[in-house]
XYZ file of C-alpha atoms in Angstrom:
521
model
C 38.804 9.395 10.789
C 39.048 7.189 7.659
C 38.459 9.741 4.901
C 41.804 9.820 3.330
C 42.130 6.163 3.563
C 39.322 5.596 0.954
C 39.863 9.008 -0.782
C 36.379 10.466 0.322
C 35.711 13.984 0.667
C 33.307 13.516 4.040
C 31.649 10.676 5.558
C 29.151 9.035 3.131
C 27.017 7.155 5.902
C 26.072 9.413 8.596
C 22.625 8.859 10.476
C 21.522 12.490 10.047
C 19.246 13.391 7.359
C 21.557 15.338 4.975
C 19.631 16.512 1.951
C 22.732 16.434 -0.104
C 22.934 12.793 0.317
C 19.208 12.210 -0.620
C 18.585 9.090 -2.533
C 15.040 8.393 -4.104
C 14.361 4.920 -5.231
C 11.307 4.067 -7.307
C 9.016 3.808 -3.907
C 10.290 7.121 -2.516
C 9.956 8.761 -6.063
C 6.644 7.712 -6.243
C 5.780 8.723 -2.498
C 7.036 12.371 -3.348
C 4.952 12.487 -6.242
C 1.705 11.433 -4.169
C 2.560 13.998 -1.522
C 3.030 16.962 -4.067
C -0.154 15.992 -5.871
C -2.079 15.925 -2.545
C -0.723 19.778 -1.695
C -1.528 20.981 -5.252
C -5.058 19.686 -5.249
C -5.625 20.483 -1.629
C -6.548 17.010 -0.682
C -7.163 17.395 3.079
C -5.883 14.487 5.143
C -2.886 12.367 3.552
C -1.249 9.538 5.508
C 2.244 8.270 4.863
C 3.278 5.055 6.819
C 6.201 2.907 6.805
C 8.448 0.640 9.473
C 10.958 2.209 11.616
C 13.955 3.445 9.653
C 12.383 3.407 5.965
C 13.130 6.880 5.392
C 9.739 8.691 6.074
C 11.218 11.698 7.645
C 13.887 11.927 4.916
C 11.102 12.008 2.559
C 9.318 14.881 4.372
C 12.375 17.021 4.605
C 12.849 16.530 0.779
C 9.201 17.275 0.255
C 9.389 20.483 2.211
C 12.762 21.614 0.560
C 10.949 21.102 -2.914
C 8.036 23.408 -2.225
C 7.816 26.663 -3.345
C 6.869 30.069 -1.595
C 3.207 29.560 -2.190
C 2.934 26.735 0.284
C 3.350 27.752 4.143
C 4.562 24.537 5.945
C 5.021 23.597 9.595
C 6.448 20.120 10.803
C 5.477 18.688 14.313
C 7.915 16.179 15.142
C 6.784 15.239 18.698
C 2.961 15.234 18.953
C 2.838 13.474 22.321
C 1.394 16.481 24.002
C -1.860 17.695 25.465
C -4.419 19.926 23.547
C -3.116 23.339 24.637
C 0.592 22.249 24.261
C -0.197 21.147 20.678
C -1.938 24.196 19.688
C 0.986 26.582 20.908
C 3.541 24.167 19.226
C 1.465 24.174 15.860
C 1.429 28.195 15.958
C 5.297 28.133 16.810
C 5.806 25.822 13.777
C 4.388 28.220 11.728
C 6.576 30.943 12.840
C 3.877 32.785 14.837
C 5.235 34.543 18.201
C 2.124 34.079 20.103
C 1.058 31.982 23.118
C -2.525 30.809 23.751
C -4.158 29.997 27.124
C -7.343 28.548 25.745
C -8.963 26.712 22.584
C -11.430 29.409 21.672
C -8.798 31.980 21.379
C -6.349 29.503 19.477
C -9.308 28.464 17.106
C -10.346 32.151 16.139
C -6.907 33.103 15.567
C -6.049 30.009 13.434
C -9.204 30.497 11.328
C -8.189 34.019 10.676
C -4.528 32.951 10.014
C -5.842 30.163 7.101
C -8.277 32.803 5.460
C -5.662 35.288 5.321
C -3.211 32.742 3.640
C -6.117 31.895 1.228
C -6.768 35.281 0.343
C -2.988 35.959 -0.596
C -3.163 32.664 -2.699
C -1.104 30.643 -0.475
C -1.666 26.757 0.568
C -0.928 25.816 4.171
C 0.460 22.253 5.151
C 0.923 20.981 8.657
C 3.053 17.995 8.791
C 2.679 15.694 11.936
C 5.516 13.139 12.424
C 5.564 10.205 14.603
C 1.828 10.312 14.050
C 1.746 6.847 16.167
C 2.290 8.828 19.419
C -0.949 11.026 19.067
C -3.670 10.375 21.488
C -7.205 9.602 20.588
C -8.349 13.017 21.976
C -5.848 14.857 20.015
C -6.800 13.052 16.848
C -10.196 14.354 17.349
C -8.774 17.814 17.698
C -7.059 17.582 14.753
C -10.058 16.604 12.726
C -11.885 19.303 14.126
C -9.086 21.662 12.732
C -9.942 20.639 9.127
C -13.322 21.882 9.529
C -12.302 25.476 9.077
C -12.782 25.614 5.336
C -14.480 27.694 2.732
C -17.113 26.165 0.260
C -14.516 26.211 -2.718
C -11.638 24.257 -1.069
C -9.863 23.070 1.881
C -7.904 25.696 3.859
C -5.606 23.250 5.777
C -3.703 20.165 4.402
C -2.671 17.672 7.087
C -0.009 15.005 6.439
C 0.189 12.171 8.909
C 3.645 10.594 9.027
C 3.855 7.467 11.264
C 5.027 3.826 11.654
C 2.709 0.988 10.635
C 0.921 0.597 13.904
C -0.680 3.960 13.443
C -2.876 2.084 10.657
C -4.253 0.116 13.485
C -5.125 3.070 15.391
C -7.067 4.572 12.759
C -9.031 1.465 12.180
C -10.466 1.843 15.825
C -14.110 2.764 16.115
C -13.418 6.219 17.917
C -11.223 7.294 14.725
C -13.864 6.508 12.137
C -14.737 9.950 11.166
C -10.922 10.979 10.911
C -10.586 7.831 8.642
C -13.301 8.811 6.142
C -11.639 12.191 5.665
C -8.075 10.450 4.546
C -8.360 10.816 0.756
C -4.654 9.544 0.019
C -2.536 6.951 1.749
C 1.017 5.620 0.992
C 3.060 2.769 2.701
C 6.980 2.891 2.200
C 8.404 -0.433 2.007
C 12.307 -1.395 2.422
C 14.732 -1.187 -0.176
C 15.386 -4.312 -2.277
C 18.796 -5.771 -2.750
C 19.213 -4.030 -6.068
C 18.299 -0.720 -4.392
C 20.526 -1.361 -1.659
C 23.418 -1.737 -4.107
C 22.355 1.584 -5.751
C 21.839 3.395 -2.419
C 25.154 2.696 -1.303
C 27.020 3.365 -4.678
C 24.968 7.007 -4.704
C 26.308 7.907 -0.912
C 29.952 6.914 -1.708
C 29.659 8.942 -4.959
C 28.317 12.104 -3.172
C 31.048 11.566 -0.766
C 33.554 11.847 -3.400
C 34.539 8.351 -4.730
C 33.237 6.212 -7.603
C 35.016 3.227 -6.634
C 33.499 0.231 -5.664
C 34.576 -0.246 -2.195
C 32.062 -2.853 -1.425
C 32.150 -6.115 -3.124
C 28.778 -7.437 -4.365
C 29.233 -10.279 -1.809
C 29.731 -7.546 0.831
C 26.616 -5.645 -0.285
C 24.658 -8.968 -0.057
C 25.745 -9.335 3.657
C 24.799 -5.644 4.300
C 21.316 -6.320 2.709
C 20.844 -9.655 4.981
C 21.703 -7.442 8.225
C 19.746 -4.269 7.336
C 16.562 -6.031 5.433
C 16.675 -3.042 3.129
C 16.196 -0.431 5.955
C 18.293 2.551 4.923
C 19.049 3.498 8.630
C 20.488 0.043 9.441
C 22.479 0.305 5.989
C 24.187 3.626 7.110
C 25.025 2.099 10.419
C 26.654 -1.173 8.921
C 28.570 0.772 6.152
C 29.752 3.334 8.437
C 31.080 0.555 10.817
C 32.589 -1.395 7.874
C 34.568 1.334 6.753
C 36.144 2.062 10.199
C 37.117 -1.826 10.323
C 38.527 -1.814 7.148
C 40.630 1.264 8.087
C 41.795 -0.317 11.187
C 42.780 -3.658 9.106
C 44.263 -1.265 6.383
C 41.778 -2.753 3.997
C 40.720 -0.883 0.770
C 37.866 -3.128 -0.361
C 35.191 -4.348 1.950
C 34.544 -7.859 1.653
C 31.766 -10.380 3.189
C 34.213 -11.296 5.807
C 34.450 -7.654 7.072
C 30.660 -7.466 7.089
C 30.255 -10.656 8.797
C 32.638 -9.440 11.546
C 30.741 -6.266 11.827
C 27.464 -7.786 12.289
C 28.887 -9.915 15.409
C 29.923 -6.345 16.810
C 26.755 -4.689 16.042
C 24.305 -7.381 17.195
C 22.935 -7.676 20.649
C 23.584 -10.849 22.494
C 21.486 -13.618 21.330
C 20.469 -11.731 18.253
C 23.076 -13.342 15.846
C 21.543 -16.715 16.597
C 17.931 -15.509 16.031
C 18.946 -14.036 12.735
C 20.430 -16.973 11.493
C 17.034 -18.902 11.949
C 15.210 -15.675 10.083
C 16.429 -15.692 6.469
C 15.405 -12.617 4.055
C 12.397 -13.509 2.308
C 12.538 -13.899 -1.455
C 10.806 -11.320 -3.611
C 7.683 -12.276 -5.857
C 10.107 -11.575 -8.782
C 12.625 -14.084 -7.156
C 9.902 -16.754 -6.250
C 8.843 -16.836 -10.083
C 12.437 -17.085 -11.136
C 13.014 -20.025 -8.625
C 9.878 -21.523 -9.796
C 10.499 -21.481 -13.439
C 14.037 -23.095 -12.801
C 12.429 -25.932 -10.784
C 9.928 -26.799 -13.627
C 12.986 -26.641 -16.217
C 15.048 -28.871 -14.170
C 12.144 -31.062 -13.409
C 11.486 -31.440 -17.180
C 15.085 -32.166 -18.302
C 15.210 -34.891 -15.298
C 11.852 -36.285 -16.682
C 13.407 -36.628 -20.528
C 16.715 -37.430 -19.720
C 16.137 -40.071 -17.210
C 14.935 -42.736 -19.688
C 18.051 -42.418 -21.637
C 19.398 -44.950 -19.195
C 16.850 -47.638 -19.658
C 17.778 -49.914 -22.544
C 16.838 -50.244 -25.484
C 17.811 -46.853 -26.568
C 16.363 -45.544 -29.938
C 17.649 -42.713 -32.380
C 14.136 -41.778 -33.561
C 11.962 -39.419 -32.139
C 8.835 -42.148 -32.134
C 11.054 -44.910 -30.493
C 12.551 -42.312 -28.021
C 8.842 -41.513 -26.868
C 7.971 -45.097 -26.810
C 10.878 -45.688 -24.234
C 9.891 -42.873 -22.148
C 6.714 -44.428 -21.885
C 7.589 -47.618 -21.175
C 10.250 -46.617 -18.788
C 7.710 -44.704 -16.735
C 4.961 -47.576 -16.905
C 7.275 -49.933 -15.387
C 8.574 -47.406 -12.814
C 4.885 -46.908 -11.781
C 3.961 -50.532 -11.488
C 7.273 -51.151 -9.099
C 6.315 -48.269 -6.838
C 2.561 -49.406 -6.735
C 2.678 -53.064 -6.739
C -0.159 -55.657 -8.038
C -2.737 -52.970 -6.726
C -1.785 -50.409 -9.335
C -1.427 -53.152 -12.036
C -5.019 -54.082 -11.258
C -6.321 -50.585 -11.365
C -4.659 -50.112 -14.696
C -6.204 -52.938 -16.220
C -9.592 -52.239 -14.635
C -9.130 -48.521 -16.299
C -8.720 -49.958 -19.692
C -12.049 -51.733 -19.634
C -14.137 -48.860 -18.089
C -14.165 -45.842 -19.715
C -14.664 -42.755 -17.401
C -17.745 -40.843 -17.972
C -17.712 -37.295 -19.008
C -18.090 -34.529 -16.520
C -19.921 -31.403 -17.030
C -18.374 -28.504 -15.700
C -20.711 -26.044 -14.197
C -19.508 -22.296 -14.054
C -22.308 -20.152 -12.248
C -19.265 -17.954 -10.717
C -18.556 -16.917 -14.038
C -22.104 -16.430 -15.374
C -22.623 -14.075 -12.392
C -19.610 -12.053 -13.325
C -20.669 -11.800 -16.679
C -23.989 -11.154 -16.488
C -24.280 -8.221 -13.639
C -27.006 -5.766 -13.563
C -26.945 -1.876 -13.105
C -26.192 -0.441 -9.719
C -28.941 -1.035 -7.057
C -29.424 1.174 -4.022
C -28.098 0.141 -0.782
C -30.220 -2.412 0.790
C -30.665 -1.963 4.742
C -30.176 -5.881 5.323
C -26.636 -5.307 4.621
C -25.827 -2.498 6.990
C -25.038 -4.784 9.759
C -22.796 -7.257 8.092
C -21.515 -9.776 10.729
C -24.665 -9.486 12.921
C -27.225 -12.455 12.994
C -30.299 -11.926 10.741
C -33.149 -14.204 11.453
C -32.580 -17.985 11.142
C -29.740 -17.505 8.499
C -26.601 -19.358 9.280
C -23.408 -17.590 10.171
C -21.243 -20.438 9.949
C -18.082 -19.176 8.166
C -17.391 -22.601 6.285
C -20.983 -22.358 4.923
C -20.736 -18.774 3.890
C -17.624 -19.397 1.968
C -19.440 -21.995 0.073
C -22.274 -20.015 -1.172
C -21.647 -18.619 -4.706
C -20.475 -15.167 -4.659
C -22.942 -12.420 -6.070
C -21.322 -9.802 -7.905
C -24.363 -7.581 -7.695
C -23.374 -7.072 -3.985
C -20.607 -4.675 -5.447
C -23.113 -2.661 -7.454
C -24.189 0.098 -5.047
C -25.623 3.498 -4.749
C -24.691 5.394 -1.659
C -26.579 8.437 -0.694
C -24.993 11.533 0.845
C -26.143 14.530 2.899
C -26.556 18.162 1.564
C -22.771 19.619 1.016
C -21.365 16.583 2.439
C -18.463 14.214 1.511
C -18.844 11.980 4.728
C -19.642 8.298 4.149
C -23.225 7.525 5.816
C -23.155 4.851 8.661
C -25.386 2.727 6.417
C -23.105 2.120 3.813
C -20.277 0.498 5.797
C -21.755 -2.953 5.780
C -22.314 -3.059 1.983
C -18.693 -1.736 1.309
C -17.394 -4.285 3.675
C -18.995 -7.142 1.725
C -17.693 -5.476 -1.466
C -14.111 -5.479 -0.182
C -14.464 -9.214 0.514
C -15.634 -10.051 -2.952
C -12.757 -8.021 -4.446
C -10.139 -9.697 -2.463
C -11.423 -13.110 -3.414
C -11.464 -12.162 -7.173
C -8.311 -10.001 -7.765
C -9.142 -9.934 -11.556
C -12.052 -7.698 -11.245
C -11.812 -3.673 -11.392
C -14.091 -1.300 -10.095
C -15.299 2.160 -11.067
C -16.848 4.797 -8.393
C -18.684 7.751 -9.838
C -19.730 10.531 -7.672
C -22.708 12.875 -8.225
C -24.145 16.050 -6.772
C -27.433 18.152 -7.102
C -27.372 21.478 -8.824
C -26.990 23.691 -5.789
C -23.729 25.823 -5.955
C -21.524 26.274 -8.623
C -20.669 23.643 -11.275
C -16.879 23.692 -10.627
C -17.784 23.303 -6.616
C -20.229 20.356 -7.529
C -17.607 18.656 -9.558
C -14.988 18.925 -6.628
C -17.479 17.721 -4.348
C -18.566 14.604 -6.180
C -14.986 13.917 -6.678
C -14.336 13.992 -2.909
C -17.302 11.775 -2.548
C -15.887 9.223 -4.735
C -12.472 9.338 -3.338
C -13.953 8.773 0.270
C -15.645 5.374 -0.789
C -12.254 4.345 -2.556
C -10.170 5.318 0.333
C -12.309 3.074 2.538
C -12.020 0.136 0.223
C -8.307 0.568 -0.038
C -8.077 0.561 3.996
C -9.841 -2.825 3.643
C -6.852 -4.195 1.585
C -7.987 -3.378 -2.097
C -5.161 -2.211 -4.473
C -5.870 1.396 -5.363
C -5.203 0.767 -8.976
C -8.106 -1.561 -9.084
C -10.100 1.238 -8.401
C -11.202 4.252 -10.474
C -12.800 7.197 -8.554
C -14.329 9.992 -10.808
C -16.384 13.117 -9.956
C -19.326 13.580 -12.476
C -20.692 16.596 -10.578
C -24.202 17.634 -11.330
C -24.486 16.036 -14.543
C -26.432 12.683 -15.180
C -29.235 13.235 -12.471
C -31.391 10.447 -11.458
C -34.421 12.739 -10.918
C -35.171 16.328 -11.463
C -33.420 18.687 -9.179
C -36.497 20.875 -8.973
C -37.672 19.150 -5.838
C -36.087 18.038 -2.531
C -36.706 14.567 -3.134
C -35.036 14.826 -6.570
C -31.965 16.578 -5.021
C -31.488 14.051 -2.432
C -31.439 11.320 -4.967
C -28.763 13.003 -7.041
C -26.404 13.297 -4.229
C -24.984 9.877 -4.529
C -21.983 7.752 -5.413
C -22.431 4.652 -7.728
C -20.286 1.714 -7.225
C -19.877 -0.968 -10.016
C -17.683 -3.757 -11.298
C -16.271 -2.848 -14.498
C -13.371 -4.053 -16.951
C -14.585 -7.908 -17.646
C -12.439 -9.731 -19.944
C -13.310 -11.327 -23.015
C -11.470 -14.671 -22.273
C -13.957 -16.262 -19.754
C -16.725 -15.554 -21.968
C -15.286 -17.577 -24.766
C -14.294 -20.113 -22.262
C -18.235 -20.285 -21.085
C -19.705 -20.339 -24.670
C -17.248 -23.262 -25.628
């Protein structure tokens, strides 16, 4: 309708996920790279989350289109089904013309299908969109599907794509076995204001124009309305172009966006949106903070210039500043302040010795220690110890609590139940101390091939890392390494020795030199 008015070849802001209009910001490029890496390395379960309208489905479509013929892909967009319906939907998504009436027939057929794909050097990927709608019973069935594997590799990669509330579902006790198997997680955030500007310009360019139809102020209003969600950006921009066409406008201004906001908002929504301002980003907060400090310093230095006498020398100016603020403080505080200032000149303060037990603990940590059974029930009352949260917070933090040795079962990468308490305590320590970083080394015994043991130990290390990331630790602070059968704790000639070597070692690393110098001084 408005195409010729703006010299466009097609509508630039349709809600449909047309791959031609795909725009990948920094977050989306990173997410796409993570997903491709997970397929190449057969990571098994992968989790992609984001709020409504952040572009999860668009990203998955871009991933599917970028894969070559070596990957067999099936996408399930509506998993709110019972078990048998879901199994038949999977088969249809893999373009297999077959209907199953019971679980046994499906499992036997699907196992043959996965092994056949492996023999033909093909990877199999199952993408489950809208994962927040899956029932707990169906989640357990999906977990059991991943048990169809061979010693060398996973035969099925499963990507969960869902809204943020799916994270809460996975944190439930019933889903702990599935949560342990998720090796990669990624969350897509809304676009920033700069990314919103690039997004709009890209879609207009694909549609046939490089003209700046939207002014800078109009894009700011679009961002305020959409909060950076691509779907809302498309809705607002499409409505704005239509409004401009009706009013014979070739440039969209903030006034037009304000009018469209009223038309697109529900009753009472405009009033609430005025109360909720867009939160500034961390970079904006830092910029505002620097400006506030700069302006405060200027006021501090310029205000005494109005106080006579004015001196032209630096020494005289500094004396003038001191006298000005001294008299100002005396006027504010009154006689009491004057009395205290005179008393402070007579009585010299005692030197205070600063104790830094926390810093000493941080610098002198020991080698990793085996998990203590006393830590397996964190949060439960033990003996006569105090459980008061305030008293716990006042206790000095022991970084040795993050130096752990976690045992694993034979040919298993499942996190043992006894490790949860220790890892939860370690996660709290890392959250309280954002400067520290961690290394997680996975090991195995010598049973099996060296290549397989290397991969198994890497899975074990990543399982521990995934748990800590799920507790809120930034992934970049944790390095997970698979060592394999190298560096055994005990000889592999006995069952006891092999049990000791099937382990993951967690330890704090990357201590800075600056705190040590401060301590020595």
